[in-house]
PDB file of N, CA and C in Angstrom:
ATOM      1  N   MET M   1      24.240  90.132 148.820  1.00 95.00           N
ATOM      2  CA  MET M   1      25.580  90.344 148.336  1.00 95.00           C
ATOM      3  C   MET M   1      25.877  91.825 148.415  1.00 95.00           C
ATOM      4  N   TYR M   2      27.141  92.132 148.593  1.00 95.00           N
ATOM      5  CA  TYR M   2      27.487  93.542 148.601  1.00 95.00           C
ATOM      6  C   TYR M   2      28.865  93.750 147.994  1.00 95.00           C
ATOM      7  N   LEU M   3      29.035  94.939 147.464  1.00 95.00           N
ATOM      8  CA  LEU M   3      30.260  95.347 146.798  1.00 95.00           C
ATOM      9  C   LEU M   3      30.959  96.340 147.711  1.00 95.00           C
ATOM     10  N   THR M   4      32.238  96.123 147.986  1.00 94.00           N
ATOM     11  CA  THR M   4      32.997  97.130 148.721  1.00 94.00           C
ATOM     12  C   THR M   4      33.899  97.858 147.738  1.00 94.00           C
ATOM     13  N   ILE M   5      33.976  99.148 147.941  1.00 94.00           N
ATOM     14  CA  ILE M   5      34.790 100.002 147.076  1.00 94.00           C
ATOM     15  C   ILE M   5      35.878 100.605 147.957  1.00 94.00           C
ATOM     16  N   ALA M   6      37.119 100.375 147.577  1.00 92.00           N
ATOM     17  CA  ALA M   6      38.264 100.879 148.322  1.00 92.00           C
ATOM     18  C   ALA M   6      39.259 101.462 147.327  1.00 92.00           C
ATOM     19  N   ASP M   7      40.280 102.150 147.840  1.00 89.00           N
ATOM     20  CA  ASP M   7      41.284 102.755 146.962  1.00 89.00           C
ATOM     21  C   ASP M   7      41.894 101.764 145.983  1.00 89.00           C
ATOM     22  N   ASP M   8      41.987 100.489 146.396  1.00 90.00           N
ATOM     23  CA  ASP M   8      42.650  99.498 145.549  1.00 90.00           C
ATOM     24  C   ASP M   8      41.694  98.684 144.679  1.00 90.00           C
ATOM     25  N   GLY M   9      40.396  99.018 144.668  1.00 91.00           N
ATOM     26  CA  GLY M   9      39.482  98.327 143.769  1.00 91.00           C
ATOM     27  C   GLY M   9      38.130  98.011 144.374  1.00 91.00           C
ATOM     28  N   VAL M  10      37.435  97.112 143.717  1.00 94.00           N
ATOM     29  CA  VAL M  10      36.110  96.689 144.152  1.00 94.00           C
ATOM     30  C   VAL M  10      36.125  95.190 144.430  1.00 94.00           C
ATOM     31  N   THR M  11      35.387  94.790 145.466  1.00 94.00           N
ATOM     32  CA  THR M  11      35.343  93.391 145.878  1.00 94.00           C
ATOM     33  C   THR M  11      33.896  93.004 146.141  1.00 94.00           C
ATOM     34  N   LEU M  12      33.514  91.822 145.708  1.00 96.00           N
ATOM     35  CA  LEU M  12      32.171  91.313 145.949  1.00 96.00           C
ATOM     36  C   LEU M  12      32.198  90.361 147.140  1.00 96.00           C
ATOM     37  N   HIS M  13      31.254  90.557 148.064  1.00 96.00           N
ATOM     38  CA  HIS M  13      31.135  89.714 149.253  1.00 96.00           C
ATOM     39  C   HIS M  13      29.763  89.040 149.275  1.00 96.00           C
ATOM     40  N   ASP M  14      29.694  87.855 149.828  1.00 96.00           N
ATOM     41  CA  ASP M  14      28.445  87.097 149.985  1.00 96.00           C
ATOM     42  C   ASP M  14      27.622  86.997 148.696  1.00 96.00           C
ATOM     43  N   PRO M  15      28.237  86.596 147.581  1.00 96.00           N
ATOM     44  CA  PRO M  15      27.495  86.548 146.322  1.00 96.00           C
ATOM     45  C   PRO M  15      26.316  85.581 146.327  1.00 96.00           C
ATOM     46  N   GLU M  16      26.322  84.609 147.224  1.00 95.00           N
ATOM     47  CA  GLU M  16      25.205  83.658 147.300  1.00 95.00           C
ATOM     48  C   GLU M  16      23.932  84.318 147.831  1.00 95.00           C
ATOM     49  N   ARG M  17      24.086  85.429 148.532  1.00 95.00           N
ATOM     50  CA  ARG M  17      22.942  86.116 149.140  1.00 95.00           C
ATOM     51  C   ARG M  17      22.352  87.120 148.139  1.00 95.00           C
ATOM     52  N   VAL M  18      21.608  86.625 147.180  1.00 94.00           N
ATOM     53  CA  VAL M  18      21.107  87.464 146.091  1.00 94.00           C
ATOM     54  C   VAL M  18      19.823  88.224 146.430  1.00 94.00           C
ATOM     55  N   ASN M  19      19.314  88.065 147.637  1.00 92.00           N
ATOM     56  CA  ASN M  19      18.087  88.775 147.995  1.00 92.00           C
ATOM     57  C   ASN M  19      18.364  90.144 148.604  1.00 92.00           C
ATOM     58  N   ASP M  20      19.623  90.548 148.661  1.00 92.00           N
ATOM     59  CA  ASP M  20      19.998  91.849 149.199  1.00 92.00           C
ATOM     60  C   ASP M  20      21.248  92.308 148.467  1.00 92.00           C
ATOM     61  N   PHE M  21      21.213  93.507 147.897  1.00 95.00           N
ATOM     62  CA  PHE M  21      22.359  93.998 147.151  1.00 95.00           C
ATOM     63  C   PHE M  21      22.592  95.460 147.485  1.00 95.00           C
ATOM     64  N   TYR M  22      23.816  95.758 147.895  1.00 96.00           N
ATOM     65  CA  TYR M  22      24.193  97.139 148.169  1.00 96.00           C
ATOM     66  C   TYR M  22      25.697  97.293 147.962  1.00 96.00           C
ATOM     67  N   ALA M  23      26.166  98.509 148.014  1.00 95.00           N
ATOM     68  CA  ALA M  23      27.590  98.798 147.900  1.00 95.00           C
ATOM     69  C   ALA M  23      28.009  99.629 149.107  1.00 95.00           C
ATOM     70  N   SER M  24      29.258  99.489 149.507  1.00 94.00           N
ATOM     71  CA  SER M  24      29.765 100.279 150.627  1.00 94.00           C
ATOM     72  C   SER M  24      31.160 100.788 150.287  1.00 94.00           C
ATOM     73  N   TYR M  25      31.537 101.862 150.978  1.00 91.00           N
ATOM     74  CA  TYR M  25      32.859 102.438 150.766  1.00 91.00           C
ATOM     75  C   TYR M  25      33.365 103.023 152.085  1.00 91.00           C
ATOM     76  N   ARG M  26      34.667 103.196 152.163  1.00 79.00           N
ATOM     77  CA  ARG M  26      35.278 103.777 153.350  1.00 79.00           C
ATOM     78  C   ARG M  26      35.033 105.283 153.368  1.00 79.00           C
ATOM     79  N   GLN M  27      34.843 105.811 154.527  1.00 74.00           N
ATOM     80  CA  GLN M  27      34.515 107.220 154.708  1.00 74.00           C
ATOM     81  C   GLN M  27      35.538 108.137 154.039  1.00 74.00           C
ATOM     82  N   ARG M  28      36.788 107.736 153.982  1.00 85.00           N
ATOM     83  CA  ARG M  28      37.822 108.628 153.467  1.00 85.00           C
ATOM     84  C   ARG M  28      37.757 108.865 151.956  1.00 85.00           C
ATOM     85  N   LEU M  29      37.016 108.065 151.233  1.00 88.00           N
ATOM     86  CA  LEU M  29      36.922 108.258 149.787  1.00 88.00           C
ATOM     87  C   LEU M  29      35.985 109.425 149.471  1.00 88.00           C
ATOM     88  N   THR M  30      36.481 110.373 148.706  1.00 88.00           N
ATOM     89  CA  THR M  30      35.623 111.470 148.252  1.00 88.00           C
ATOM     90  C   THR M  30      34.729 110.943 147.133  1.00 88.00           C
ATOM     91  N   PRO M  31      33.627 111.624 146.831  1.00 88.00           N
ATOM     92  CA  PRO M  31      32.794 111.175 145.715  1.00 88.00           C
ATOM     93  C   PRO M  31      33.575 111.069 144.407  1.00 88.00           C
ATOM     94  N   ALA M  32      34.472 112.010 144.155  1.00 90.00           N
ATOM     95  CA  ALA M  32      35.254 111.964 142.912  1.00 90.00           C
ATOM     96  C   ALA M  32      36.154 110.731 142.885  1.00 90.00           C
ATOM     97  N   ARG M  33      36.821 110.442 144.009  1.00 90.00           N
ATOM     98  CA  ARG M  33      37.705 109.276 144.065  1.00 90.00           C
ATOM     99  C   ARG M  33      36.909 107.976 143.991  1.00 90.00           C
ATOM    100  N   LEU M  34      35.754 107.956 144.636  1.00 91.00           N
ATOM    101  CA  LEU M  34      34.874 106.795 144.595  1.00 91.00           C
ATOM    102  C   LEU M  34      34.506 106.472 143.145  1.00 91.00           C
ATOM    103  N   HIS M  35      34.080 107.490 142.418  1.00 89.00           N
ATOM    104  CA  HIS M  35      33.719 107.304 141.005  1.00 89.00           C
ATOM    105  C   HIS M  35      34.938 106.837 140.200  1.00 89.00           C
ATOM    106  N   GLU M  36      36.073 107.447 140.458  1.00 92.00           N
ATOM    107  CA  GLU M  36      37.308 107.100 139.749  1.00 92.00           C
ATOM    108  C   GLU M  36      37.679 105.628 139.958  1.00 92.00           C
ATOM    109  N   VAL M  37      37.628 105.167 141.195  1.00 92.00           N
ATOM    110  CA  VAL M  37      37.956 103.769 141.501  1.00 92.00           C
ATOM    111  C   VAL M  37      36.992 102.828 140.791  1.00 92.00           C
ATOM    112  N   MET M  38      35.716 103.156 140.814  1.00 91.00           N
ATOM    113  CA  MET M  38      34.735 102.291 140.162  1.00 91.00           C
ATOM    114  C   MET M  38      34.997 102.184 138.669  1.00 91.00           C
ATOM    115  N   VAL M  39      35.286 103.303 138.040  1.00 92.00           N
ATOM    116  CA  VAL M  39      35.555 103.289 136.599  1.00 92.00           C
ATOM    117  C   VAL M  39      36.848 102.530 136.299  1.00 92.00           C
ATOM    118  N   GLU M  40      37.898 102.792 137.074  1.00 93.00           N
ATOM    119  CA  GLU M  40      39.191 102.117 136.870  1.00 93.00           C
ATOM    120  C   GLU M  40      39.082 100.605 136.944  1.00 93.00           C
ATOM    121  N   HIS M  41      38.192 100.099 137.791  1.00 91.00           N
ATOM    122  CA  HIS M  41      38.085  98.664 138.029  1.00 91.00           C
ATOM    123  C   HIS M  41      36.814  98.051 137.441  1.00 91.00           C
ATOM    124  N   ALA M  42      36.234  98.725 136.465  1.00 91.00           N
ATOM    125  CA  ALA M  42      35.015  98.246 135.797  1.00 91.00           C
ATOM    126  C   ALA M  42      33.914  97.922 136.803  1.00 91.00           C
ATOM    127  N   GLY M  43      33.865  98.705 137.883  1.00 90.00           N
ATOM    128  CA  GLY M  43      32.888  98.482 138.933  1.00 90.00           C
ATOM    129  C   GLY M  43      31.606  99.261 138.761  1.00 90.00           C
ATOM    130  N   GLY M  44      31.532 100.063 137.709  1.00 92.00           N
ATOM    131  CA  GLY M  44      30.327 100.840 137.472  1.00 92.00           C
ATOM    132  C   GLY M  44      30.563 102.314 137.670  1.00 92.00           C
ATOM    133  N   GLU M  45      29.509 102.993 138.120  1.00 92.00           N
ATOM    134  CA  GLU M  45      29.627 104.437 138.280  1.00 92.00           C
ATOM    135  C   GLU M  45      28.749 104.942 139.416  1.00 92.00           C
ATOM    136  N   LEU M  46      29.185 106.028 140.008  1.00 92.00           N
ATOM    137  CA  LEU M  46      28.431 106.716 141.040  1.00 92.00           C
ATOM    138  C   LEU M  46      27.334 107.524 140.352  1.00 92.00           C
ATOM    139  N   LEU M  47      26.113 107.387 140.833  1.00 93.00           N
ATOM    140  CA  LEU M  47      25.015 108.149 140.248  1.00 93.00           C
ATOM    141  C   LEU M  47      25.015 109.575 140.810  1.00 93.00           C
ATOM    142  N   PRO M  48      24.444 110.513 140.065  1.00 92.00           N
ATOM    143  CA  PRO M  48      24.465 111.920 140.488  1.00 92.00           C
ATOM    144  C   PRO M  48      23.878 112.175 141.877  1.00 92.00           C
ATOM    145  N   ASP M  49      22.966 111.335 142.343  1.00 93.00           N
ATOM    146  CA  ASP M  49      22.384 111.565 143.669  1.00 93.00           C
ATOM    147  C   ASP M  49      23.370 111.281 144.801  1.00 93.00           C
ATOM    148  N   GLY M  50      24.498 110.623 144.489  1.00 90.00           N
ATOM    149  CA  GLY M  50      25.516 110.316 145.481  1.00 90.00           C
ATOM    150  C   GLY M  50      25.141 109.216 146.452  1.00 90.00           C
ATOM    151  N   ASN M  51      23.936 108.665 146.319  1.00 93.00           N
ATOM    152  CA  ASN M  51      23.455 107.622 147.227  1.00 93.00           C
ATOM    153  C   ASN M  51      23.342 106.253 146.582  1.00 93.00           C
ATOM    154  N   HIS M  52      23.619 106.181 145.291  1.00 95.00           N
ATOM    155  CA  HIS M  52      23.492 104.926 144.549  1.00 95.00           C
ATOM    156  C   HIS M  52      24.631 104.798 143.541  1.00 95.00           C
ATOM    157  N   VAL M  53      24.894 103.559 143.169  1.00 95.00           N
ATOM    158  CA  VAL M  53      25.843 103.267 142.099  1.00 95.00           C
ATOM    159  C   VAL M  53      25.163 102.330 141.105  1.00 95.00           C
ATOM    160  N   MET M  54      25.590 102.384 139.876  1.00 96.00           N
ATOM    161  CA  MET M  54      25.147 101.434 138.859  1.00 96.00           C
ATOM    162  C   MET M  54      26.318 100.491 138.614  1.00 96.00           C
ATOM    163  N   VAL M  55      26.067  99.213 138.809  1.00 97.00           N
ATOM    164  CA  VAL M  55      27.109  98.200 138.702  1.00 97.00           C
ATOM    165  C   VAL M  55      26.795  97.299 137.508  1.00 97.00           C
ATOM    166  N   PRO M  56      27.728  97.152 136.579  1.00 97.00           N
ATOM    167  CA  PRO M  56      27.488  96.271 135.443  1.00 97.00           C
ATOM    168  C   PRO M  56      27.217  94.832 135.888  1.00 97.00           C
ATOM    169  N   VAL M  57      26.240  94.216 135.269  1.00 97.00           N
ATOM    170  CA  VAL M  57      25.901  92.828 135.555  1.00 97.00           C
ATOM    171  C   VAL M  57      27.118  91.939 135.303  1.00 97.00           C
ATOM    172  N   GLU M  58      27.850  92.215 134.249  1.00 96.00           N
ATOM    173  CA  GLU M  58      29.020  91.394 133.924  1.00 96.00           C
ATOM    174  C   GLU M  58      30.108  91.515 134.991  1.00 96.00           C
ATOM    175  N   THR M  59      30.210  92.670 135.630  1.00 96.00           N
ATOM    176  CA  THR M  59      31.172  92.830 136.722  1.00 96.00           C
ATOM    177  C   THR M  59      30.785  91.938 137.887  1.00 96.00           C
ATOM    178  N   LEU M  60      29.507  91.907 138.213  1.00 97.00           N
ATOM    179  CA  LEU M  60      29.052  91.040 139.299  1.00 97.00           C
ATOM    180  C   LEU M  60      29.311  89.574 138.974  1.00 97.00           C
ATOM    181  N   ARG M  61      29.055  89.179 137.739  1.00 96.00           N
ATOM    182  CA  ARG M  61      29.329  87.797 137.330  1.00 96.00           C
ATOM    183  C   ARG M  61      30.825  87.480 137.440  1.00 96.00           C
ATOM    184  N   ARG M  62      31.648  88.410 136.983  1.00 95.00           N
ATOM    185  CA  ARG M  62      33.105  88.213 137.020  1.00 95.00           C
ATOM    186  C   ARG M  62      33.602  88.092 138.461  1.00 95.00           C
ATOM    187  N   LEU M  63      33.132  88.972 139.328  1.00 96.00           N
ATOM    188  CA  LEU M  63      33.584  88.958 140.712  1.00 96.00           C
ATOM    189  C   LEU M  63      33.049  87.755 141.493  1.00 96.00           C
ATOM    190  N   ALA M  64      31.899  87.237 141.076  1.00 96.00           N
ATOM    191  CA  ALA M  64      31.315  86.069 141.756  1.00 96.00           C
ATOM    192  C   ALA M  64      31.965  84.756 141.314  1.00 96.00           C
ATOM    193  N   ALA M  65      32.591  84.752 140.153  1.00 94.00           N
ATOM    194  CA  ALA M  65      33.191  83.526 139.616  1.00 94.00           C
ATOM    195  C   ALA M  65      34.134  82.892 140.634  1.00 94.00           C
ATOM    196  N   GLY M  66      33.974  81.600 140.824  1.00 93.00           N
ATOM    197  CA  GLY M  66      34.802  80.858 141.764  1.00 93.00           C
ATOM    198  C   GLY M  66      34.305  80.905 143.202  1.00 93.00           C
ATOM    199  N   GLN M  67      33.293  81.746 143.475  1.00 94.00           N
ATOM    200  CA  GLN M  67      32.754  81.861 144.832  1.00 94.00           C
ATOM    201  C   GLN M  67      31.355  81.256 144.957  1.00 94.00           C
ATOM    202  N   VAL M  68      30.756  80.881 143.829  1.00 95.00           N
ATOM    203  CA  VAL M  68      29.351  80.465 143.839  1.00 95.00           C
ATOM    204  C   VAL M  68      29.186  79.071 143.251  1.00 95.00           C
ATOM    205  N   ASP M  69      28.053  78.443 143.589  1.00 93.00           N
ATOM    206  CA  ASP M  69      27.792  77.113 143.053  1.00 93.00           C
ATOM    207  C   ASP M  69      27.110  77.220 141.681  1.00 93.00           C
ATOM    208  N   GLU M  70      26.872  76.092 141.066  1.00 89.00           N
ATOM    209  CA  GLU M  70      26.331  76.088 139.700  1.00 89.00           C
ATOM    210  C   GLU M  70      24.896  76.590 139.614  1.00 89.00           C
ATOM    211  N   GLY M  71      24.156  76.610 140.690  1.00 92.00           N
ATOM    212  CA  GLY M  71      22.795  77.116 140.668  1.00 92.00           C
ATOM    213  C   GLY M  71      22.701  78.621 140.823  1.00 92.00           C
ATOM    214  N   TRP M  72      23.839  79.267 141.018  1.00 96.00           N
ATOM    215  CA  TRP M  72      23.846  80.705 141.265  1.00 96.00           C
ATOM    216  C   TRP M  72      23.287  81.515 140.101  1.00 96.00           C
ATOM    217  N   ASP M  73      23.616  81.143 138.889  1.00 94.00           N
ATOM    218  CA  ASP M  73      23.146  81.904 137.726  1.00 94.00           C
ATOM    219  C   ASP M  73      21.627  82.039 137.729  1.00 94.00           C
ATOM    220  N   HIS M  74      20.931  80.976 138.082  1.00 95.00           N
ATOM    221  CA  HIS M  74      19.471  81.006 138.130  1.00 95.00           C
ATOM    222  C   HIS M  74      18.987  81.963 139.226  1.00 95.00           C
ATOM    223  N   LYS M  75      19.593  81.888 140.393  1.00 96.00           N
ATOM    224  CA  LYS M  75      19.224  82.784 141.495  1.00 96.00           C
ATOM    225  C   LYS M  75      19.551  84.237 141.146  1.00 96.00           C
ATOM    226  N   PHE M  76      20.700  84.446 140.513  1.00 96.00           N
ATOM    227  CA  PHE M  76      21.115  85.788 140.112  1.00 96.00           C
ATOM    228  C   PHE M  76      20.148  86.362 139.074  1.00 96.00           C
ATOM    229  N   ALA M  77      19.718  85.534 138.129  1.00 96.00           N
ATOM    230  CA  ALA M  77      18.745  85.978 137.126  1.00 96.00           C
ATOM    231  C   ALA M  77      17.442  86.401 137.803  1.00 96.00           C
ATOM    232  N   GLY M  78      17.036  85.692 138.854  1.00 96.00           N
ATOM    233  CA  GLY M  78      15.849  86.075 139.610  1.00 96.00           C
ATOM    234  C   GLY M  78      16.022  87.425 140.277  1.00 96.00           C
ATOM    235  N   MET M  79      17.219  87.677 140.821  1.00 96.00           N
ATOM    236  CA  MET M  79      17.504  88.976 141.425  1.00 96.00           C
ATOM    237  C   MET M  79      17.404  90.086 140.396  1.00 96.00           C
ATOM    238  N   LEU M  80      17.958  89.848 139.214  1.00 97.00           N
ATOM    239  CA  LEU M  80      17.924  90.859 138.161  1.00 97.00           C
ATOM    240  C   LEU M  80      16.498  91.104 137.672  1.00 97.00           C
ATOM    241  N   SER M  81      15.701  90.059 137.599  1.00 96.00           N
ATOM    242  CA  SER M  81      14.298  90.209 137.199  1.00 96.00           C
ATOM    243  C   SER M  81      13.543  91.062 138.219  1.00 96.00           C
ATOM    244  N   TYR M  82      13.776  90.809 139.491  1.00 96.00           N
ATOM    245  CA  TYR M  82      13.153  91.597 140.549  1.00 96.00           C
ATOM    246  C   TYR M  82      13.598  93.062 140.447  1.00 96.00           C
ATOM    247  N   ALA M  83      14.897  93.272 140.238  1.00 97.00           N
ATOM    248  CA  ALA M  83      15.422  94.633 140.099  1.00 97.00           C
ATOM    249  C   ALA M  83      14.806  95.332 138.889  1.00 97.00           C
ATOM    250  N   GLN M  84      14.629  94.598 137.811  1.00 97.00           N
ATOM    251  CA  GLN M  84      13.998  95.170 136.608  1.00 97.00           C
ATOM    252  C   GLN M  84      12.572  95.610 136.916  1.00 97.00           C
ATOM    253  N   ASP M  85      11.821  94.775 137.613  1.00 96.00           N
ATOM    254  CA  ASP M  85      10.438  95.106 137.978  1.00 96.00           C
ATOM    255  C   ASP M  85      10.367  96.351 138.860  1.00 96.00           C
ATOM    256  N   LYS M  86      11.378  96.564 139.684  1.00 96.00           N
ATOM    257  CA  LYS M  86      11.403  97.712 140.595  1.00 96.00           C
ATOM    258  C   LYS M  86      11.981  98.976 139.953  1.00 96.00           C
ATOM    259  N   GLY M  87      12.487  98.855 138.719  1.00 96.00           N
ATOM    260  CA  GLY M  87      13.083 100.008 138.054  1.00 96.00           C
ATOM    261  C   GLY M  87      14.517 100.267 138.465  1.00 96.00           C
ATOM    262  N   TRP M  88      15.209  99.228 138.961  1.00 96.00           N
ATOM    263  CA  TRP M  88      16.570  99.370 139.448  1.00 96.00           C
ATOM    264  C   TRP M  88      17.625  98.921 138.439  1.00 96.00           C
ATOM    265  N   MET M  89      17.218  98.697 137.202  1.00 97.00           N
ATOM    266  CA  MET M  89      18.160  98.299 136.154  1.00 97.00           C
ATOM    267  C   MET M  89      18.348  99.465 135.188  1.00 97.00           C
ATOM    268  N   SER M  90      19.489  99.481 134.512  1.00 96.00           N
ATOM    269  CA  SER M  90      19.697 100.468 133.460  1.00 96.00           C
ATOM    270  C   SER M  90      18.689 100.193 132.338  1.00 96.00           C
ATOM    271  N   GLU M  91      18.453 101.174 131.522  1.00 94.00           N
ATOM    272  CA  GLU M  91      17.481 101.015 130.436  1.00 94.00           C
ATOM    273  C   GLU M  91      17.815  99.845 129.523  1.00 94.00           C
ATOM    274  N   ASP M  92      19.110  99.616 129.300  1.00 96.00           N
ATOM    275  CA  ASP M  92      19.511  98.518 128.408  1.00 96.00           C
ATOM    276  C   ASP M  92      19.687  97.186 129.137  1.00 96.00           C
ATOM    277  N   GLY M  93      19.461  97.182 130.463  1.00 95.00           N
ATOM    278  CA  GLY M  93      19.528  95.942 131.232  1.00 95.00           C
ATOM    279  C   GLY M  93      20.924  95.429 131.529  1.00 95.00           C
ATOM    280  N   THR M  94      21.939  96.260 131.312  1.00 97.00           N
ATOM    281  CA  THR M  94      23.318  95.794 131.520  1.00 97.00           C
ATOM    282  C   THR M  94      23.902  96.160 132.881  1.00 97.00           C
ATOM    283  N   ALA M  95      23.172  96.953 133.674  1.00 97.00           N
ATOM    284  CA  ALA M  95      23.674  97.364 134.984  1.00 97.00           C
ATOM    285  C   ALA M  95      22.524  97.413 135.983  1.00 97.00           C
ATOM    286  N   VAL M  96      22.853  97.184 137.246  1.00 98.00           N
ATOM    287  CA  VAL M  96      21.856  97.181 138.312  1.00 98.00           C
ATOM    288  C   VAL M  96      22.242  98.236 139.357  1.00 98.00           C
ATOM    289  N   ARG M  97      21.239  98.911 139.872  1.00 97.00           N
ATOM    290  CA  ARG M  97      21.469  99.964 140.857  1.00 97.00           C
ATOM    291  C   ARG M  97      21.614  99.366 142.256  1.00 97.00           C
ATOM    292  N   ALA M  98      22.540  99.923 143.009  1.00 97.00           N
ATOM    293  CA  ALA M  98      22.748  99.512 144.393  1.00 97.00           C
ATOM    294  C   ALA M  98      22.779 100.745 145.281  1.00 97.00           C
ATOM    295  N   HIS M  99      22.167 100.612 146.447  1.00 96.00           N
ATOM    296  CA  HIS M  99      22.254 101.680 147.443  1.00 96.00           C
ATOM    297  C   HIS M  99      23.686 101.729 147.938  1.00 96.00           C
ATOM    298  N   LEU M 100      24.193 102.933 148.155  1.00 95.00           N
ATOM    299  CA  LEU M 100      25.574 103.133 148.582  1.00 95.00           C
ATOM    300  C   LEU M 100      25.598 103.523 150.060  1.00 95.00           C
ATOM    301  N   GLU M 101      26.356 102.760 150.833  1.00 92.00           N
ATOM    302  CA  GLU M 101      26.475 103.009 152.270  1.00 92.00           C
ATOM    303  C   GLU M 101      27.911 103.355 152.601  1.00 92.00           C
ATOM    304  N   ARG M 102      28.083 104.280 153.516  1.00 88.00           N
ATOM    305  CA  ARG M 102      29.427 104.676 153.945  1.00 88.00           C
ATOM    306  C   ARG M 102      29.811 103.900 155.201  1.00 88.00           C
ATOM    307  N   GLU M 103      30.946 103.232 155.159  1.00 84.00           N
ATOM    308  CA  GLU M 103      31.468 102.536 156.329  1.00 84.00           C
ATOM    309  C   GLU M 103      32.180 103.540 157.207  1.00 84.00           C
ATOM    310  N   MET M 104      32.042 103.390 158.491  1.00 68.00           N
ATOM    311  CA  MET M 104      32.714 104.298 159.423  1.00 68.00           C
ATOM    312  C   MET M 104      34.100 103.802 159.747  1.00 68.00           C
TER     313      MET M 104
END
């Protein structure tokens, strides 16, 4: 699954594919604007390294609603458990880290 970040908001794509998670944005977005859009749309935040974002778990659930089958929650929980084991979750477990890729 991946999150796209654009001037008009954040969108979740391929939510059924829980074995791969990343975020992408259009080249024209500056880091400041990227962070602003994410905050405005409850999409999370840009991390200081500029290469990752932290995305709230509840945002992913909200964006996946209506796109996934009833077994998705179980698969998603497995993804979050794997992310926790790798150190890719926030300390309180409410957000997951995603690598940020720039679209050309």
